[in-house]
Amino acid sequence: MAITYLDAIREAQARALEEDESVYIYGQDVAGFGGAFKATKGLAERFPGRVIDAPISEDAIVGSAIGAAIEGMRPIVEMQFADFSSIAFNQIVNQAATHFWRTGVSCPITIRLPSGGTEGSGPFHSQSLESIYAHYPGLIVMTPATVEDAYGMMLEAIRIDDPVIFCEHKLLYYHLKADALPKTILPVGKARIARAGRHATVVACSAMVHEALRAARELAEEGWEIEVVDLRSVKPIDTDTILASVARTGRLLAVGEGFPWGGMTSEIVSRVAAEGFHLLDAPPQRLNSKDTPIPYHPNLWRAHRPTWQSISAAARNLIRL
Amino acid sequence: MSHPTSNVAPLSADSPASQRERFVSAFGWMLLARTFEDKIAALYRAGKIVGGVYLGRGQEAFSAALGMQLNQAQGDIFSGLIRDQAGRMAFGELLIDSARTYLGSVEGPMRGRDGNIHRGRPRQGMPAMISHLGAMVSVVNGMLIAKRFRGERDVVGGATIGDGGTSTGAFHEGLNQAAIEKLPLVIAVADNQFAYSTPTSQQYACADLADRAIGYGIRGYSIDGTDLETCLETFSEAIARARSGEGPQLVVGKLLRLAGHGEHDDARYIPADMREKPYGADCVPMAQHRILEENWMSEDEIEEQVRITQDRVEEAVAKAQSEPDPNPFRESWHALATKHLAEGTIAMD
Ligand SMILES: Cc1ncc(C[n+]2csc(CCOP(=O)(O)OP(=O)(O)O)c2C)c(N)n1
């Protein structure tokens, strides 16, 4: 039976609820309705009283999760869309992220952000916020790109004693499938070589890993072997695996779905330039979405975000440099 | 003679003796807070304290009445904000921890990483406020939710805020959330007429902030926050109602901030005649006056208590000053509890 990325997230939450009575789920429409994307479908019936509908109060949702975590619970918060976490921004970056450092009391909360663009979602249901949250000390930011990681990293996120921002990509929810749930996964903090190559390294996370893989297949037909690094977690970022890959290929393209000013791709380029300048045969490149809000119409949306076509074009340029 | 040393079980005032004991005990906390904050203000003016110093002058009765009547040993919570020196200590915060946090001692709960009023011991029912007003309400809600999950009934969370803080979205979200979940929360709003320099007319348009309780479906109280007996009575009732499952209680105390916003602020914007208004009174001498009037303590006994209180404060400050400052070379400079996931420390295999 095929298991989707979304199933994996739901099954991981079910397992956590099963194994640890300090786990509970809190978010809008998560109880009987099973969540806007059905990531908690059936869980309220299986775990009575532990999957709770919240009012439309993102600040109080996260604030209360922090309070419960301080008292030893392990809350999972579902944001209906990543975009709405802006309302909870204060609680996330000022309360949760600072708590352990300030008081010595850890704050084990998992905040699930249904992230990224889908056709027709527009400016307020499409955002990729991994770079914003990675900027703050005290947060861990996970960006699973596979069904296996969606499952394994969700379990890890809940177990970790720190606040975890779990960016799950809406575009992967239904179409990404695996045969079975994984028994083991790579440790959090380790990137994965999603495809080996020797002419250029493309570093990406989440849905962009799949765009990069498709671009790599495209370029393979032209004789270029592209190595694709799946970051898995944006924070911590696995600089060593990136540098090792650049050592093999001599060329770097960092791809992110977020906005272009600063952020994850800039971080990758700056680390490689600072620590691996001698490994580079060409100037390191970045590819992001455009510096406008995310458009509604599919024609505009496809041109706004990086795609396998634009990644292919950027990779060809890089190889020619 | 009553001398506040430890957090006592809540006192009900159902007999004249217990009424006296409760009042005199609360006065002890008020006096300790006033004495300590006077000392902290002096240290600030002498350049011995960095950052800001914000005093609870004029709000001691309202703050202590809540903190004192909560029961830390039973699992209650007290979330104090900027003007709750009295309530924090009456609940169970050690005087030395207050002193340590102002002076940045590594022995204190914040170890020099945070200072002044931004302090707490969350595992002992004292969450450490962040600056962002309104944000602590939902945190207390969450602590109460956790206790409910664990089957700890009978606990109450107290949270304080100012009139300005009630204008935040976070305050509204938190109070509404508490009402929906019927949490045993007592919110104390110290309506001290100003938020920094902003008068209440620019803060809210309802007649009384307690009227908002109706909108949340909870019980509201509006009281004279300078009168200790009224504060004690009201919080006693509010806490009892919350404890018995009646849900959140909103207590609004009318009073006046008898200091600048912080010690850097001369508060020239406060009109002189405000002091003459009923809520402009100073609760500390008022409570002392009542004690003398009722013959609960003699002048000599009060003098003795003032002296002992001053000694305690001097001793705590001297101890905190003698403790080590934080050392940047000993800092871990990591913000995660999961050490191996902190950037720069990932074990590579
Ligand atoms: C959300 C937020 N905005 C601004 C500030 C800056 N600030 C600190 S205290 C204060 C005034 C608070 O007034 P009030 O809530 O009435 O409490 P009071 O100082 O009168 O006790 C302001 C504006 C803050 N701490 N939090």
XYZ file of C-alpha atoms and ligand atoms in Angstrom:
696
model
C 0.000 0.000 0.000
C 1.401 3.372 -0.988
C 1.962 5.901 1.749
C 1.882 9.596 0.943
C 3.911 12.396 2.517
C 0.717 13.510 4.260
C -0.013 9.974 5.531
C 3.504 9.870 6.913
C 2.958 13.081 8.864
C -0.336 11.792 10.218
C 1.116 8.378 11.110
C 4.064 9.944 12.888
C 1.721 12.071 14.970
C -0.413 9.012 15.739
C 2.642 7.095 16.854
C 3.809 9.945 19.054
C 0.362 10.217 20.642
C 0.417 6.464 21.183
C 3.867 6.305 22.723
C 3.979 9.467 24.795
C 1.052 10.700 26.822
C 2.556 14.172 27.079
C 1.911 14.696 23.353
C -1.215 16.528 22.215
C -2.285 18.347 19.049
C -3.704 21.857 18.988
C -4.789 23.861 15.964
C -7.694 25.140 13.927
C -10.121 22.452 12.730
C -7.767 19.632 13.753
C -10.197 17.621 15.894
C -13.315 16.074 14.347
C -12.656 17.671 10.974
C -9.108 16.297 10.805
C -7.389 19.510 9.726
C -7.574 21.617 6.569
C -5.315 19.107 4.769
C -6.443 16.061 6.772
C -3.095 15.703 8.500
C -4.876 14.800 11.754
C -7.754 12.813 10.261
C -9.096 10.213 12.663
C -6.710 11.168 15.465
C -9.320 12.879 17.645
C -11.367 9.657 17.677
C -8.334 7.497 18.409
C -7.003 9.811 21.109
C -9.967 11.434 22.830
C -9.253 14.782 24.451
C -5.780 15.020 22.963
C -6.561 16.623 19.616
C -8.085 20.000 20.343
C -9.726 22.601 18.118
C -8.316 26.065 18.668
C -9.870 29.477 18.085
C -8.390 31.627 15.307
C -5.735 32.909 17.666
C -2.294 31.916 16.445
C -0.577 33.942 19.155
C -2.504 32.207 21.927
C -2.206 28.819 20.228
C 1.571 28.970 20.312
C 1.685 30.830 23.633
C -0.343 28.119 25.331
C 1.738 25.392 23.704
C 4.818 27.050 25.187
C 3.189 27.153 28.621
C 2.259 23.492 28.381
C 5.766 22.589 27.216
C 7.287 24.414 30.181
C 5.131 22.149 32.331
C 6.456 19.029 30.610
C 3.982 18.451 27.768
C 5.026 17.998 24.132
C 2.463 19.900 22.107
C 2.186 19.696 18.344
C 0.729 22.874 16.877
C -0.782 22.804 13.420
C -0.844 26.148 11.660
C -3.564 26.043 9.051
C -1.066 27.566 6.615
C 2.559 28.561 7.256
C 1.590 32.110 6.309
C -0.561 32.500 9.438
C 2.370 31.787 11.706
C 3.185 35.481 11.255
C 0.486 36.110 13.863
C 2.351 33.794 16.239
C 5.734 35.215 15.290
C 6.204 36.927 18.628
C 5.502 33.793 20.647
C 7.749 31.703 18.393
C 10.811 33.911 18.178
C 10.619 35.799 21.476
C 9.053 33.311 23.835
C 9.749 29.781 22.580
C 13.139 30.445 21.022
C 14.542 32.326 24.019
C 13.059 30.184 26.750
C 15.734 27.568 27.332
C 18.554 30.060 27.040
C 16.945 32.500 29.453
C 15.592 30.143 32.078
C 17.295 26.774 31.625
C 13.869 25.185 31.172
C 13.428 23.612 27.764
C 10.481 24.246 25.494
C 9.712 21.137 23.429
C 7.063 22.273 20.976
C 6.595 21.246 17.361
C 5.002 23.791 15.047
C 3.804 22.306 11.786
C 3.777 24.781 8.918
C 1.953 23.697 5.747
C 4.332 25.577 3.486
C 5.125 26.592 -0.028
C 3.314 27.444 -3.187
C 0.576 25.585 -4.985
C -1.356 26.735 -8.032
C -3.878 29.447 -7.296
C -2.944 29.911 -3.639
C -1.749 33.487 -3.957
C 0.202 35.758 -1.618
C -1.164 34.495 1.709
C -1.360 30.721 1.339
C 1.971 30.015 -0.352
C 4.844 31.238 1.740
C 8.096 29.455 2.553
C 9.277 30.757 5.911
C 12.211 28.492 6.736
C 14.742 31.311 6.365
C 12.848 33.669 8.662
C 12.711 31.130 11.475
C 16.232 29.846 10.894
C 17.438 33.386 11.533
C 16.482 33.165 15.200
C 18.709 31.479 17.776
C 16.920 28.766 19.701
C 14.845 27.228 16.912
C 15.351 24.098 14.842
C 13.954 24.251 11.303
C 13.143 21.029 9.463
C 12.231 20.831 5.786
C 11.559 17.201 4.847
C 11.561 16.421 1.121
C 10.656 12.734 1.229
C 7.946 10.531 2.693
C 10.576 8.822 4.827
C 11.821 12.112 6.237
C 8.305 13.445 6.733
C 7.715 10.483 9.031
C 11.074 10.143 10.717
C 11.742 13.834 11.161
C 8.254 14.439 12.536
C 8.954 11.834 15.219
C 12.317 13.468 15.913
C 10.751 16.925 16.025
C 8.373 15.809 18.754
C 11.136 14.094 20.733
C 13.585 16.996 20.583
C 13.631 19.198 23.676
C 13.694 22.425 21.637
C 11.101 24.264 19.592
C 10.995 22.810 16.091
C 9.557 24.579 13.067
C 8.409 21.753 10.818
C 7.996 23.011 7.245
C 5.930 20.463 5.365
C 5.369 21.246 1.700
C 1.765 21.292 0.532
C 2.788 20.342 -2.998
C 4.234 17.080 -1.688
C 1.263 16.123 0.507
C -0.633 13.917 -1.895
C 1.577 13.013 -4.841
C 4.770 11.997 -3.085
C 4.484 8.299 -2.244
C 6.570 5.548 -0.682
C 5.967 1.828 -0.265
C 6.397 1.751 3.486
C 7.232 3.866 6.495
C 10.965 3.911 7.247
C 12.501 1.956 10.109
C 15.399 4.372 10.513
C 16.373 7.747 9.131
C 19.497 9.851 8.938
C 20.107 11.886 12.093
C 18.671 15.389 12.196
C 21.304 17.861 11.095
C 22.693 15.624 8.329
C 22.028 16.472 4.708
C 21.465 13.753 2.108
C 22.929 13.311 -1.331
C 19.715 12.902 -3.302
C 21.602 12.303 -6.547
C 25.309 11.939 -7.115
C 27.104 13.942 -9.796
C 30.408 15.574 -10.626
C 29.852 18.692 -12.718
C 27.879 20.905 -10.322
C 26.204 20.802 -6.904
C 22.624 21.954 -6.467
C 21.652 22.425 -2.800
C 17.917 22.580 -2.059
C 15.306 21.573 0.467
C 11.701 20.461 0.506
C 9.814 20.658 -2.817
C 12.800 22.266 -4.529
C 14.721 19.000 -4.126
C 12.273 17.432 -6.571
C 12.560 20.315 -9.019
C 16.345 20.001 -8.780
C 16.214 16.242 -9.371
C 14.111 16.750 -12.460
C 16.573 19.377 -13.687
C 19.410 16.926 -13.030
C 17.682 14.276 -15.155
C 17.259 16.855 -17.893
C 20.907 17.840 -17.814
C 22.017 14.218 -17.685
C 20.656 13.875 -21.218
C 23.021 16.664 -22.201
C 25.906 14.861 -20.561
C 26.109 16.892 -17.358
C 26.018 15.127 -14.030
C 24.455 17.276 -11.350
C 24.794 16.389 -7.681
C 21.678 17.248 -5.665
C 22.008 17.840 -1.919
C 18.795 17.636 0.103
C 19.419 19.763 3.178
C 16.653 18.075 5.245
C 17.077 20.646 8.000
C 17.766 24.302 7.297
C 18.831 24.783 10.890
C 21.122 23.253 11.772
C 22.552 23.396 8.275
C 24.991 20.667 7.274
C 27.825 22.784 5.906
C 30.205 19.810 5.844
C 28.110 17.784 3.420
C 27.696 20.837 1.188
C 31.433 21.518 1.209
C 32.218 17.872 0.507
C 29.918 17.981 -2.486
C 31.441 21.219 -3.779
C 34.854 19.614 -3.362
C 33.699 16.952 -5.825
C 32.043 19.266 -8.345
C 33.721 22.673 -8.007
C 30.427 24.445 -8.677
C 27.511 25.494 -6.483
C 23.915 26.496 -7.123
C 21.748 27.073 -4.041
C 18.018 26.877 -4.730
C 15.268 28.074 -2.425
C 11.560 28.700 -2.772
C 11.728 31.650 -0.361
C 12.163 35.289 -1.313
C 15.571 36.294 -2.671
C 16.769 38.867 -0.128
C 18.993 37.045 2.322
C 17.963 33.697 3.676
C 18.908 30.093 3.210
C 20.536 30.339 -0.222
C 22.602 33.356 0.835
C 23.720 31.448 3.891
C 24.845 28.497 1.790
C 26.731 30.680 -0.670
C 28.393 32.675 2.059
C 29.499 29.590 3.976
C 30.911 27.945 0.874
C 32.650 31.162 -0.151
C 34.134 31.608 3.327
C 35.106 28.019 4.043
C 35.473 26.460 0.609
C 36.641 29.256 -1.683
C 39.545 27.118 -2.826
C 37.146 24.374 -3.889
C 35.253 26.597 -6.317
C 35.885 26.652 -10.061
C 33.187 29.269 -10.683
C 31.335 31.946 -8.709
C 28.669 30.326 -6.505
C 25.103 31.005 -7.654
C 21.666 31.285 -6.052
C 18.179 30.865 -7.393
C 15.112 31.964 -5.451
C 11.576 33.042 -6.077
C 11.140 36.615 -7.285
C 11.140 39.667 -5.048
C 7.376 40.187 -5.187
C 4.519 38.674 -3.224
C 3.518 35.242 -4.494
C 1.086 35.559 -7.433
C -2.289 33.914 -7.759
C -2.491 33.006 -11.453
C -0.641 29.836 -12.454
C 1.113 31.609 -15.334
C 2.590 34.106 -12.924
C 3.134 31.643 -10.102
C 5.171 29.247 -12.247
C 7.389 32.117 -13.324
C 7.713 33.411 -9.776
C 9.138 30.303 -8.136
C 12.157 28.261 -9.186
C 11.145 25.277 -11.332
C 13.031 22.429 -12.943
C 13.248 24.573 -16.082
C 14.758 27.593 -14.356
C 17.039 25.367 -12.298
C 18.214 23.643 -15.490
C 18.922 27.002 -17.091
C 20.801 28.235 -14.026
C 22.799 24.999 -13.859
C 23.744 25.251 -17.557
C 24.964 28.797 -17.004
C 26.926 27.709 -13.975
C 28.636 24.913 -15.869
C 29.591 27.345 -18.635
C 31.106 29.863 -16.195
C 4.714 40.521 64.996
C 4.241 39.439 61.448
C 7.327 39.095 59.356
C 7.107 37.657 55.867
C 9.580 34.850 55.489
C 7.950 32.167 53.416
C 4.889 31.741 51.329
C 2.011 30.962 53.616
C -1.098 29.051 52.708
C -3.889 31.355 51.620
C -5.570 32.907 54.578
C -9.271 33.259 54.614
C -10.598 36.170 56.591
C -13.509 34.415 58.172
C -12.528 35.370 61.704
C -11.229 38.672 63.076
C -7.929 36.999 63.943
C -7.408 35.654 60.450
C -8.458 38.960 58.930
C -5.773 40.658 60.971
C -3.202 38.047 60.079
C -3.947 38.266 56.358
C -3.819 42.041 56.324
C -0.650 42.319 58.359
C 1.036 39.621 56.325
C 0.154 41.406 53.063
C 1.443 44.653 54.527
C 4.734 42.879 55.231
C 5.114 41.958 51.546
C 4.197 45.481 50.474
C 6.745 46.959 52.804
C 9.413 44.546 51.629
C 8.691 45.355 47.971
C 8.711 49.122 48.595
C 11.931 48.925 50.582
C 13.638 46.723 48.026
C 12.570 48.847 45.072
C 13.724 52.032 46.807
C 17.107 50.359 47.192
C 17.151 49.224 43.561
C 16.258 52.756 42.424
C 19.133 54.148 44.487
C 21.538 51.624 42.987
C 20.290 52.536 39.519
C 20.894 56.242 40.143
C 24.358 55.362 41.404
C 25.041 53.613 38.111
C 25.222 50.165 39.710
C 22.400 48.673 37.631
C 22.462 48.593 33.836
C 19.400 48.798 31.624
C 16.171 50.041 33.145
C 14.487 50.001 36.515
C 10.674 49.957 36.635
C 8.954 50.284 39.970
C 5.647 49.025 41.308
C 5.232 52.007 43.626
C 1.539 52.488 44.378
C 0.582 49.012 43.155
C 1.900 46.919 46.027
C -1.488 46.240 47.622
C -3.107 45.079 44.402
C -0.118 42.931 43.444
C 0.515 41.388 46.874
C -3.166 40.573 47.379
C -3.092 38.263 44.361
C 0.366 36.771 44.851
C -0.130 36.081 48.532
C -3.436 34.314 48.173
C -2.228 31.917 45.514
C -0.623 28.752 46.799
C 2.699 27.897 45.231
C 3.055 24.625 47.130
C -0.256 23.435 45.763
C 0.806 24.054 42.157
C -0.608 27.520 41.573
C 1.035 29.887 39.092
C 1.873 33.564 39.395
C 2.933 35.405 36.272
C 4.090 38.863 37.287
C 4.938 41.742 34.983
C 6.751 45.043 35.448
C 5.089 46.266 38.643
C 4.783 43.072 40.648
C 7.710 43.021 43.026
C 5.221 42.647 45.878
C 3.122 39.932 44.264
C 6.105 37.952 43.083
C 7.651 37.768 46.547
C 4.306 37.189 48.239
C 3.829 34.224 45.910
C 7.224 32.743 46.618
C 10.002 34.436 44.703
C 13.063 34.762 46.889
C 14.237 38.289 47.603
C 17.758 37.219 46.736
C 16.630 36.099 43.253
C 15.192 39.554 42.608
C 18.429 41.195 43.720
C 20.520 38.774 41.685
C 18.602 39.469 38.511
C 18.957 43.250 38.811
C 22.650 42.884 39.528
C 23.316 40.178 36.929
C 24.673 37.522 39.301
C 25.325 34.112 37.763
C 23.678 32.556 40.807
C 20.344 34.101 39.878
C 17.659 32.421 37.822
C 18.596 34.365 34.666
C 22.400 34.177 35.184
C 22.985 37.574 33.628
C 21.334 36.499 30.386
C 18.271 38.552 31.193
C 17.691 41.210 33.793
C 15.473 43.306 36.041
C 11.812 42.262 35.851
C 12.426 39.648 33.151
C 12.903 36.825 35.580
C 11.240 33.716 36.872
C 11.558 30.098 37.799
C 9.027 28.483 35.483
C 9.222 25.063 37.141
C 8.154 26.680 40.409
C 5.053 28.289 38.978
C 6.789 31.540 38.101
C 7.074 31.973 34.334
C 9.702 34.494 33.226
C 7.961 37.350 31.430
C 9.109 38.468 28.023
C 8.856 42.205 27.355
C 6.099 41.901 24.800
C 2.981 42.828 26.710
C 0.034 40.466 26.554
C 2.182 37.479 25.623
C 2.186 35.851 29.052
C -1.559 35.284 29.312
C -1.640 32.376 26.890
C 1.548 30.953 28.405
C -0.221 30.717 31.762
C -3.179 29.171 29.937
C -0.860 26.513 28.573
C 0.609 25.791 31.991
C -2.934 25.326 33.284
C -3.810 23.107 30.317
C -0.793 20.927 31.125
C -1.933 20.617 34.720
C -5.400 19.678 33.543
C -3.920 16.971 31.298
C -2.082 15.608 34.320
C -5.248 15.587 36.359
C -4.097 18.291 38.765
C -7.389 19.899 39.662
C -7.607 22.706 42.217
C -4.834 24.836 40.727
C -5.176 28.485 39.819
C -3.027 30.673 37.595
C -2.676 34.366 38.314
C -1.507 36.738 35.590
C -1.096 40.478 35.814
C -1.144 43.216 33.216
C -1.521 46.991 32.913
C -4.214 49.021 31.207
C -1.938 49.463 28.191
C -1.327 45.734 27.905
C -5.042 45.075 27.596
C -4.989 46.756 24.176
C -2.810 44.047 22.639
C -4.099 41.324 20.389
C -2.250 38.799 22.499
C -4.217 39.812 25.592
C -7.501 39.395 23.768
C -6.495 36.049 22.281
C -5.287 34.813 25.634
C -8.334 35.835 27.598
C -10.700 34.469 24.981
C -8.768 31.211 24.923
C -8.944 30.938 28.708
C -12.696 31.550 28.582
C -13.246 28.906 25.886
C -11.229 26.358 27.839
C -12.793 27.469 31.148
C -9.355 27.714 32.687
C -8.836 28.613 36.344
C -7.199 31.922 35.475
C -7.293 35.123 37.503
C -6.268 38.159 35.466
C -5.336 41.237 37.476
C -5.442 44.443 35.443
C -3.697 47.292 37.217
C -5.415 50.264 35.622
C -2.861 52.843 36.721
C -4.101 55.643 34.419
C -1.034 55.664 32.176
C 0.815 53.367 29.846
C 4.206 55.020 29.820
C 2.917 58.539 28.970
C -0.349 57.528 27.288
C -3.500 58.253 29.294
C -6.252 55.643 29.434
C -8.463 57.804 27.184
C -6.126 56.826 24.336
C -6.054 53.214 25.466
C -9.684 52.149 25.692
C -13.138 53.587 25.065
C -15.288 51.475 27.360
C -16.423 52.889 30.700
C -14.493 50.322 32.707
C -12.136 47.569 31.549
C -14.048 45.151 33.771
C -17.022 45.558 31.422
C -15.079 43.554 28.886
C -15.636 40.476 31.034
C -19.192 40.244 29.701
C -17.883 39.988 26.165
C -15.623 37.111 27.119
C -18.338 35.351 29.060
C -16.396 35.574 32.303
C -16.783 37.303 35.659
C -15.422 40.822 36.088
C -14.629 42.907 39.163
C -13.770 46.587 39.351
C -12.183 47.727 42.588
C -10.163 50.420 44.300
C -6.679 49.021 43.822
C -5.199 51.166 46.552
C -7.251 49.678 49.357
C -5.575 46.561 50.667
C -8.633 45.072 52.362
C -10.704 45.412 49.173
C -7.928 43.857 47.124
C -7.585 40.953 49.560
C -11.331 40.323 49.637
C -11.722 40.505 45.874
C -8.801 38.272 44.982
C -9.822 35.825 47.682
C -13.222 35.516 46.024
C -11.840 35.460 42.466
C -9.291 32.763 43.318
C -11.919 30.674 45.101
C -14.272 30.914 42.129
C -11.533 30.008 39.666
C -10.479 27.093 41.861
C -13.981 25.741 42.058
C -14.302 25.581 38.273
C -16.057 28.827 37.432
C -13.491 29.768 34.792
C -11.480 32.940 34.303
C -11.920 35.965 36.550
C -11.040 39.496 35.448
C -10.124 41.834 38.308
C -9.540 45.485 37.431
C -7.916 47.627 40.100
C -8.018 51.396 39.793
C -4.863 53.017 41.052
C -2.108 55.422 40.054
C 1.477 54.690 39.130
C 3.366 56.640 41.802
C 6.596 56.726 39.831
C 7.828 57.362 36.352
C 7.342 54.630 33.814
C 10.912 53.763 34.657
C 13.420 55.513 36.841
C 14.669 57.410 33.795
C 11.237 59.072 33.445
C 10.228 62.114 35.508
C 6.575 61.592 34.509
C 5.909 65.301 34.064
C 2.926 64.350 31.931
C 0.971 63.201 35.015
C -1.213 66.139 36.130
C -0.600 67.120 39.747
C -4.255 66.831 40.748
C -4.290 63.110 39.975
C -2.661 62.423 43.298
C -5.692 63.941 44.997
C -8.116 61.575 43.261
C -9.281 58.493 45.214
C -7.095 56.143 43.191
C -4.091 58.464 43.631
C -3.469 57.372 47.215
C -0.372 55.499 48.313
C -1.410 52.031 49.455
C 1.551 51.451 51.760
C 0.980 54.269 54.310
C -2.764 53.654 53.950
C -2.360 50.032 55.004
C -0.039 51.046 57.805
C -2.595 53.568 59.006
C -5.265 50.898 59.122
C -3.024 48.567 61.110
C -2.437 51.246 63.710
C -6.096 52.244 63.770
C -7.211 48.654 64.330
C -4.479 48.214 66.892
C -3.141 45.215 64.988
C 0.395 46.420 65.573
C 1.875 49.185 67.701
C 4.007 52.040 66.349
C 7.026 50.352 67.872
C 6.268 47.063 66.225
C 5.937 48.728 62.845
C 9.185 50.598 63.350
C 10.859 47.333 64.239
C 9.453 45.703 61.121
C 10.681 48.552 58.933
C 14.149 48.155 60.396
C 14.206 44.389 59.939
C 12.951 44.777 56.384
C 15.694 47.273 55.578
C 18.270 44.879 57.002
C 16.949 42.027 54.902
C 17.126 44.150 51.764
C 20.665 45.343 52.489
C 21.746 41.797 53.180
C 20.222 40.442 49.950
C 21.745 43.195 47.840
C 25.155 42.767 49.471
C 25.040 39.026 48.867
C 24.022 39.439 45.223
C 26.784 42.027 44.743
C 29.347 39.632 46.165
C 28.411 36.853 43.743
C 30.256 36.360 40.457
C 29.275 38.222 37.302
C 28.785 36.202 34.150
C 31.958 35.414 32.246
C 31.764 35.596 28.444
C 34.539 33.020 28.162
C 32.535 30.515 30.201
C 29.302 31.065 28.231
C 28.252 28.167 26.052
C 26.876 30.601 23.438
C 24.379 27.968 22.390
C 20.638 28.544 22.649
C 19.463 24.930 22.333
C 18.748 22.328 24.974
C 19.742 19.723 22.365
C 23.441 20.561 22.472
C 24.514 18.471 19.516
C 22.088 20.298 17.217
C 23.451 23.736 18.020
C 25.141 25.182 14.932
C 28.828 24.531 14.828
C 28.697 21.502 17.091
C 27.172 18.827 14.865
C 29.048 15.584 15.206
C 30.017 14.422 11.752
C 30.594 10.759 11.166
C 3.810 44.754 22.853
C 4.617 45.832 23.499
N 4.672 47.059 22.948
C 5.398 48.032 23.536
C 6.086 47.819 24.691
C 6.904 48.926 25.355
N 6.316 49.215 26.665
C 6.820 48.682 27.791
S 5.913 49.048 29.133
C 4.844 50.002 28.232
C 3.687 50.653 28.889
C 2.838 49.633 29.539
O 1.688 50.199 30.072
P 0.681 49.341 30.924
O 0.385 48.052 30.250
O -0.479 50.216 31.257
O 1.487 48.976 32.223
P 2.177 49.966 33.263
O 3.527 50.310 32.732
O 1.299 51.162 33.381
O 2.247 49.186 34.506
C 5.203 49.992 26.899
C 4.502 50.719 25.839
C 6.031 46.493 25.209
N 6.709 46.143 26.308
N 5.282 45.537 24.613
